């Protein structure tokens, strides 16, 4: 049936996430993995500064479980591959259960400079600054990008950011509230995922 292939991934995903230290993934959702249909582009916060575009994707498990199975598996594998670095960064930042986000800077002009530490998150009236950054791109350490070149990293923030509510992403005096739309999409998808999982459970047990 339609979600059979997705279900095959669930066992693998559980294994992948099980070996990631608890400091990396916050608040496990009750939503089953393998039933989501959202794309990363659907929930990535994007906004432009004069020289770079900024993209922010929360990696909380209750968010990425609602993405399409292949995307969820890819992100889970990424987190697993950087587990040691994330654990070290969390320890240096003094947080046991940090909020994890993927941040990408994209150059829109030649020799575009970016300042990683200036990206902040405001949630529930509180300002959060990164307590740790784990680079994913070789270009990250130069803090400079050519036009259309990108650099990505995993950002760690202190616990307290609520991905189930509105939040604001800010960089060098510019801000985006685009996550408000993402919250609505995630709420809608959460309800659909529950319905899909319940329907499949009925089929598995031979219910009419």
PDB file of C-alpha atoms in Angstrom:
ATOM      1  CA  UNK A   1       0.000   0.000   0.000  1.00  0.00           C
ATOM      2  CA  UNK A   2       0.957   3.660  -0.262  1.00  0.00           C
ATOM      3  CA  UNK A   3       2.983   3.908   2.948  1.00  0.00           C
ATOM      4  CA  UNK A   4       4.524   0.434   2.912  1.00  0.00           C
ATOM      5  CA  UNK A   5       7.920   1.648   1.679  1.00  0.00           C
ATOM      6  CA  UNK A   6       7.919   4.416   4.276  1.00  0.00           C
ATOM      7  CA  UNK A   7       7.263   1.896   7.031  1.00  0.00           C
ATOM      8  CA  UNK A   8      10.351  -0.074   6.040  1.00  0.00           C
ATOM      9  CA  UNK A   9      12.449   2.942   7.029  1.00  0.00           C
ATOM     10  CA  UNK A  10      10.982   3.300  10.513  1.00  0.00           C
ATOM     11  CA  UNK A  11      13.104   0.587  12.115  1.00  0.00           C
ATOM     12  CA  UNK A  12      16.256   2.054  10.583  1.00  0.00           C
ATOM     13  CA  UNK A  13      15.358   5.543  11.747  1.00  0.00           C
ATOM     14  CA  UNK A  14      14.730   4.387  15.282  1.00  0.00           C
ATOM     15  CA  UNK A  15      18.176   2.796  15.358  1.00  0.00           C
ATOM     16  CA  UNK A  16      19.791   5.937  13.967  1.00  0.00           C
ATOM     17  CA  UNK A  17      18.180   8.209  16.514  1.00  0.00           C
ATOM     18  CA  UNK A  18      18.790   5.816  19.377  1.00  0.00           C
ATOM     19  CA  UNK A  19      22.561   6.179  19.083  1.00  0.00           C
ATOM     20  CA  UNK A  20      22.444   9.987  19.037  1.00  0.00           C
ATOM     21  CA  UNK A  21      23.072  11.386  22.527  1.00  0.00           C
ATOM     22  CA  UNK A  22      19.996  12.786  24.241  1.00  0.00           C
ATOM     23  CA  UNK A  23      21.609  16.210  24.255  1.00  0.00           C
ATOM     24  CA  UNK A  24      21.098  16.424  20.485  1.00  0.00           C
ATOM     25  CA  UNK A  25      17.418  15.687  20.004  1.00  0.00           C
ATOM     26  CA  UNK A  26      14.904  17.422  22.240  1.00  0.00           C
ATOM     27  CA  UNK A  27      11.411  16.346  23.303  1.00  0.00           C
ATOM     28  CA  UNK A  28      10.511  13.266  21.309  1.00  0.00           C
ATOM     29  CA  UNK A  29       7.138  13.605  19.623  1.00  0.00           C
ATOM     30  CA  UNK A  30       4.423  10.986  19.875  1.00  0.00           C
ATOM     31  CA  UNK A  31       3.991  11.219  16.105  1.00  0.00           C
ATOM     32  CA  UNK A  32       5.267   8.076  14.355  1.00  0.00           C
ATOM     33  CA  UNK A  33       8.048   8.484  11.828  1.00  0.00           C
ATOM     34  CA  UNK A  34       7.600   7.517   8.209  1.00  0.00           C
ATOM     35  CA  UNK A  35       4.207   9.098   7.456  1.00  0.00           C
ATOM     36  CA  UNK A  36       5.122  12.734   6.802  1.00  0.00           C
ATOM     37  CA  UNK A  37       4.936  14.407   3.397  1.00  0.00           C
ATOM     38  CA  UNK A  38       6.373  17.893   3.991  1.00  0.00           C
ATOM     39  CA  UNK A  39       9.506  19.072   2.198  1.00  0.00           C
ATOM     40  CA  UNK A  40      12.374  20.952   3.810  1.00  0.00           C
ATOM     41  CA  UNK A  41      11.473  23.977   1.697  1.00  0.00           C
ATOM     42  CA  UNK A  42       7.986  23.970   3.234  1.00  0.00           C
ATOM     43  CA  UNK A  43       9.269  24.808   6.713  1.00  0.00           C
ATOM     44  CA  UNK A  44      12.678  26.422   6.214  1.00  0.00           C
ATOM     45  CA  UNK A  45      12.806  30.056   7.341  1.00  0.00           C
ATOM     46  CA  UNK A  46      14.386  32.190   4.615  1.00  0.00           C
ATOM     47  CA  UNK A  47      15.215  35.875   4.546  1.00  0.00           C
ATOM     48  CA  UNK A  48      17.778  38.077   2.849  1.00  0.00           C
ATOM     49  CA  UNK A  49      20.426  40.423   4.203  1.00  0.00           C
ATOM     50  CA  UNK A  50      22.271  42.806   1.857  1.00  0.00           C
ATOM     51  CA  UNK A  51      25.000  40.287   0.938  1.00  0.00           C
ATOM     52  CA  UNK A  52      23.683  36.861   2.019  1.00  0.00           C
ATOM     53  CA  UNK A  53      20.488  34.850   2.237  1.00  0.00           C
ATOM     54  CA  UNK A  54      19.891  33.052   5.521  1.00  0.00           C
ATOM     55  CA  UNK A  55      18.065  29.722   5.799  1.00  0.00           C
ATOM     56  CA  UNK A  56      17.121  28.207   9.157  1.00  0.00           C
ATOM     57  CA  UNK A  57      15.639  24.735   9.687  1.00  0.00           C
ATOM     58  CA  UNK A  58      14.782  23.528  13.228  1.00  0.00           C
ATOM     59  CA  UNK A  59      15.917  19.932  13.711  1.00  0.00           C
ATOM     60  CA  UNK A  60      13.739  19.091  16.697  1.00  0.00           C
ATOM     61  CA  UNK A  61      12.448  15.552  16.283  1.00  0.00           C
ATOM     62  CA  UNK A  62       8.832  16.710  16.531  1.00  0.00           C
ATOM     63  CA  UNK A  63       9.497  18.817  13.425  1.00  0.00           C
ATOM     64  CA  UNK A  64      11.552  16.507  11.231  1.00  0.00           C
ATOM     65  CA  UNK A  65       9.242  13.515  11.850  1.00  0.00           C
ATOM     66  CA  UNK A  66       6.660  15.379   9.757  1.00  0.00           C
ATOM     67  CA  UNK A  67       8.952  15.594   6.738  1.00  0.00           C
ATOM     68  CA  UNK A  68       8.896  13.035   3.923  1.00  0.00           C
ATOM     69  CA  UNK A  69      10.580   9.747   4.953  1.00  0.00           C
ATOM     70  CA  UNK A  70      13.665  10.196   2.772  1.00  0.00           C
ATOM     71  CA  UNK A  71      14.209  13.706   4.107  1.00  0.00           C
ATOM     72  CA  UNK A  72      13.728  12.572   7.697  1.00  0.00           C
ATOM     73  CA  UNK A  73      16.197   9.734   7.199  1.00  0.00           C
ATOM     74  CA  UNK A  74      18.760  12.085   5.636  1.00  0.00           C
ATOM     75  CA  UNK A  75      18.560  14.559   8.512  1.00  0.00           C
ATOM     76  CA  UNK A  76      18.682  11.779  11.095  1.00  0.00           C
ATOM     77  CA  UNK A  77      21.821  10.414   9.461  1.00  0.00           C
ATOM     78  CA  UNK A  78      23.362  13.877   9.412  1.00  0.00           C
ATOM     79  CA  UNK A  79      22.739  14.315  13.133  1.00  0.00           C
ATOM     80  CA  UNK A  80      24.143  10.862  13.836  1.00  0.00           C
ATOM     81  CA  UNK A  81      27.281  11.550  11.812  1.00  0.00           C
ATOM     82  CA  UNK A  82      27.977  14.691  13.844  1.00  0.00           C
ATOM     83  CA  UNK A  83      26.913  13.284  17.207  1.00  0.00           C
ATOM     84  CA  UNK A  84      30.377  13.484  18.787  1.00  0.00           C
ATOM     85  CA  UNK A  85      30.905  17.089  17.665  1.00  0.00           C
ATOM     86  CA  UNK A  86      27.433  18.045  18.860  1.00  0.00           C
ATOM     87  CA  UNK A  87      28.016  16.438  22.239  1.00  0.00           C
ATOM     88  CA  UNK A  88      31.302  18.322  22.647  1.00  0.00           C
ATOM     89  CA  UNK A  89      29.710  21.611  21.587  1.00  0.00           C
ATOM     90  CA  UNK A  90      26.830  21.092  24.024  1.00  0.00           C
ATOM     91  CA  UNK A  91      29.266  20.386  26.845  1.00  0.00           C
ATOM     92  CA  UNK A  92      31.274  23.520  26.068  1.00  0.00           C
ATOM     93  CA  UNK A  93      28.059  25.518  25.945  1.00  0.00           C
ATOM     94  CA  UNK A  94      26.895  24.121  29.272  1.00  0.00           C
ATOM     95  CA  UNK A  95      23.595  22.731  27.976  1.00  0.00           C
ATOM     96  CA  UNK A  96      22.476  19.119  28.368  1.00  0.00           C
ATOM     97  CA  UNK A  97      19.512  19.262  25.985  1.00  0.00           C
ATOM     98  CA  UNK A  98      20.159  22.067  23.493  1.00  0.00           C
ATOM     99  CA  UNK A  99      17.830  23.043  20.681  1.00  0.00           C
ATOM    100  CA  UNK A 100      19.374  22.092  17.355  1.00  0.00           C
ATOM    101  CA  UNK A 101      18.967  23.986  14.077  1.00  0.00           C
ATOM    102  CA  UNK A 102      20.574  23.851  10.658  1.00  0.00           C
ATOM    103  CA  UNK A 103      21.652  27.285   9.428  1.00  0.00           C
ATOM    104  CA  UNK A 104      22.780  28.000   5.873  1.00  0.00           C
ATOM    105  CA  UNK A 105      24.283  31.213   4.522  1.00  0.00           C
ATOM    106  CA  UNK A 106      24.066  31.708   0.749  1.00  0.00           C
ATOM    107  CA  UNK A 107      26.135  34.371  -0.973  1.00  0.00           C
ATOM    108  CA  UNK A 108      24.150  36.756  -3.177  1.00  0.00           C
ATOM    109  CA  UNK A 109      27.114  38.970  -4.166  1.00  0.00           C
ATOM    110  CA  UNK A 110      30.809  38.207  -4.758  1.00  0.00           C
ATOM    111  CA  UNK A 111      32.964  38.055  -1.614  1.00  0.00           C
ATOM    112  CA  UNK A 112      29.941  38.136   0.667  1.00  0.00           C
ATOM    113  CA  UNK A 113      30.938  38.183   4.331  1.00  0.00           C
ATOM    114  CA  UNK A 114      28.818  36.558   7.020  1.00  0.00           C
ATOM    115  CA  UNK A 115      28.975  36.597  10.817  1.00  0.00           C
ATOM    116  CA  UNK A 116      27.686  33.284  12.250  1.00  0.00           C
ATOM    117  CA  UNK A 117      27.401  34.454  15.862  1.00  0.00           C
ATOM    118  CA  UNK A 118      25.034  37.290  14.925  1.00  0.00           C
ATOM    119  CA  UNK A 119      22.134  34.962  14.139  1.00  0.00           C
ATOM    120  CA  UNK A 120      19.663  34.852  17.031  1.00  0.00           C
ATOM    121  CA  UNK A 121      16.279  33.316  17.825  1.00  0.00           C
ATOM    122  CA  UNK A 122      13.508  34.952  19.859  1.00  0.00           C
ATOM    123  CA  UNK A 123      10.982  32.563  21.390  1.00  0.00           C
ATOM    124  CA  UNK A 124       8.383  33.257  24.082  1.00  0.00           C
ATOM    125  CA  UNK A 125       9.819  36.716  24.579  1.00  0.00           C
ATOM    126  CA  UNK A 126      13.358  35.460  25.233  1.00  0.00           C
ATOM    127  CA  UNK A 127      16.414  36.064  23.046  1.00  0.00           C
ATOM    128  CA  UNK A 128      18.580  33.022  22.316  1.00  0.00           C
ATOM    129  CA  UNK A 129      22.129  33.255  21.009  1.00  0.00           C
ATOM    130  CA  UNK A 130      24.041  30.209  19.714  1.00  0.00           C
ATOM    131  CA  UNK A 131      25.989  28.385  22.415  1.00  0.00           C
ATOM    132  CA  UNK A 132      27.747  26.180  19.886  1.00  0.00           C
ATOM    133  CA  UNK A 133      28.242  25.829  16.130  1.00  0.00           C
ATOM    134  CA  UNK A 134      29.268  22.660  14.278  1.00  0.00           C
ATOM    135  CA  UNK A 135      30.279  23.519  10.681  1.00  0.00           C
ATOM    136  CA  UNK A 136      29.119  21.263   7.863  1.00  0.00           C
ATOM    137  CA  UNK A 137      30.841  23.043   4.965  1.00  0.00           C
ATOM    138  CA  UNK A 138      34.569  23.493   4.307  1.00  0.00           C
ATOM    139  CA  UNK A 139      33.869  27.113   3.357  1.00  0.00           C
ATOM    140  CA  UNK A 140      32.476  27.916   6.805  1.00  0.00           C
ATOM    141  CA  UNK A 141      35.734  28.972   8.461  1.00  0.00           C
ATOM    142  CA  UNK A 142      36.467  31.637   5.847  1.00  0.00           C
ATOM    143  CA  UNK A 143      33.276  33.558   6.723  1.00  0.00           C
ATOM    144  CA  UNK A 144      33.164  34.621   3.090  1.00  0.00           C
ATOM    145  CA  UNK A 145      31.176  33.329   0.130  1.00  0.00           C
ATOM    146  CA  UNK A 146      31.139  33.840  -3.591  1.00  0.00           C
ATOM    147  CA  UNK A 147      27.830  34.575  -5.283  1.00  0.00           C
ATOM    148  CA  UNK A 148      25.584  31.461  -5.105  1.00  0.00           C
ATOM    149  CA  UNK A 149      28.072  29.684  -2.830  1.00  0.00           C
ATOM    150  CA  UNK A 150      26.729  28.396   0.461  1.00  0.00           C
ATOM    151  CA  UNK A 151      27.999  27.382   3.878  1.00  0.00           C
ATOM    152  CA  UNK A 152      25.981  25.371   6.394  1.00  0.00           C
ATOM    153  CA  UNK A 153      26.351  24.501  10.069  1.00  0.00           C
ATOM    154  CA  UNK A 154      24.462  22.946  12.948  1.00  0.00           C
ATOM    155  CA  UNK A 155      23.630  25.536  15.615  1.00  0.00           C
ATOM    156  CA  UNK A 156      23.032  24.701  19.255  1.00  0.00           C
ATOM    157  CA  UNK A 157      20.871  26.938  21.432  1.00  0.00           C
ATOM    158  CA  UNK A 158      19.970  26.703  25.103  1.00  0.00           C
ATOM    159  CA  UNK A 159      16.757  24.777  25.845  1.00  0.00           C
ATOM    160  CA  UNK A 160      13.594  26.867  25.839  1.00  0.00           C
ATOM    161  CA  UNK A 161      12.909  27.543  22.164  1.00  0.00           C
ATOM    162  CA  UNK A 162       9.399  26.340  21.320  1.00  0.00           C
ATOM    163  CA  UNK A 163       9.104  25.075  17.745  1.00  0.00           C
ATOM    164  CA  UNK A 164       5.370  24.545  18.299  1.00  0.00           C
ATOM    165  CA  UNK A 165       4.860  28.313  18.611  1.00  0.00           C
ATOM    166  CA  UNK A 166       5.813  31.466  16.759  1.00  0.00           C
ATOM    167  CA  UNK A 167       9.475  32.442  16.836  1.00  0.00           C
ATOM    168  CA  UNK A 168      11.601  35.131  15.215  1.00  0.00           C
ATOM    169  CA  UNK A 169      14.928  34.645  13.456  1.00  0.00           C
ATOM    170  CA  UNK A 170      17.192  37.711  13.416  1.00  0.00           C
ATOM    171  CA  UNK A 171      20.492  38.611  11.780  1.00  0.00           C
ATOM    172  CA  UNK A 172      22.272  41.973  11.775  1.00  0.00           C
ATOM    173  CA  UNK A 173      19.148  43.977  12.545  1.00  0.00           C
ATOM    174  CA  UNK A 174      16.903  42.067  10.129  1.00  0.00           C
ATOM    175  CA  UNK A 175      14.196  39.683  11.320  1.00  0.00           C
ATOM    176  CA  UNK A 176      11.824  37.072   9.932  1.00  0.00           C
ATOM    177  CA  UNK A 177       8.587  35.744  11.432  1.00  0.00           C
ATOM    178  CA  UNK A 178       8.149  33.205   8.622  1.00  0.00           C
ATOM    179  CA  UNK A 179       8.066  30.366  11.151  1.00  0.00           C
ATOM    180  CA  UNK A 180       4.459  31.369  11.891  1.00  0.00           C
ATOM    181  CA  UNK A 181       3.441  29.852   8.560  1.00  0.00           C
ATOM    182  CA  UNK A 182       5.543  26.774   9.265  1.00  0.00           C
ATOM    183  CA  UNK A 183       3.766  26.214  12.581  1.00  0.00           C
ATOM    184  CA  UNK A 184       0.417  26.121  10.771  1.00  0.00           C
ATOM    185  CA  UNK A 185       1.750  23.667   8.171  1.00  0.00           C
ATOM    186  CA  UNK A 186       3.225  21.438  10.863  1.00  0.00           C
ATOM    187  CA  UNK A 187      -0.026  21.416  12.847  1.00  0.00           C
ATOM    188  CA  UNK A 188      -1.973  20.427   9.744  1.00  0.00           C
ATOM    189  CA  UNK A 189       0.534  17.732   8.815  1.00  0.00           C
ATOM    190  CA  UNK A 190       0.577  16.402  12.385  1.00  0.00           C
ATOM    191  CA  UNK A 191      -3.153  15.739  12.186  1.00  0.00           C
ATOM    192  CA  UNK A 192      -2.782  14.064   8.783  1.00  0.00           C
ATOM    193  CA  UNK A 193       0.091  11.874   9.987  1.00  0.00           C
ATOM    194  CA  UNK A 194      -1.960  10.651  12.940  1.00  0.00           C
ATOM    195  CA  UNK A 195      -4.814   9.801  10.595  1.00  0.00           C
ATOM    196  CA  UNK A 196      -2.503   7.921   8.204  1.00  0.00           C
ATOM    197  CA  UNK A 197      -0.923   5.948  11.026  1.00  0.00           C
ATOM    198  CA  UNK A 198      -4.313   5.042  12.505  1.00  0.00           C
ATOM    199  CA  UNK A 199      -5.625   3.952   9.106  1.00  0.00           C
ATOM    200  CA  UNK A 200      -2.622   1.734   8.495  1.00  0.00           C
ATOM    201  CA  UNK A 201      -2.908   0.243  11.976  1.00  0.00           C
ATOM    202  CA  UNK A 202      -6.493  -0.747  11.211  1.00  0.00           C
ATOM    203  CA  UNK A 203      -5.395  -2.422   7.987  1.00  0.00           C
ATOM    204  CA  UNK A 204      -2.583  -4.243   9.776  1.00  0.00           C
ATOM    205  CA  UNK A 205      -5.042  -5.658  12.298  1.00  0.00           C
ATOM    206  CA  UNK A 206      -7.542  -6.573   9.606  1.00  0.00           C
ATOM    207  CA  UNK A 207     -10.152  -4.066  10.696  1.00  0.00           C
ATOM    208  CA  UNK A 208     -12.829  -3.377   8.106  1.00  0.00           C
TER     209      UNK A 208
END
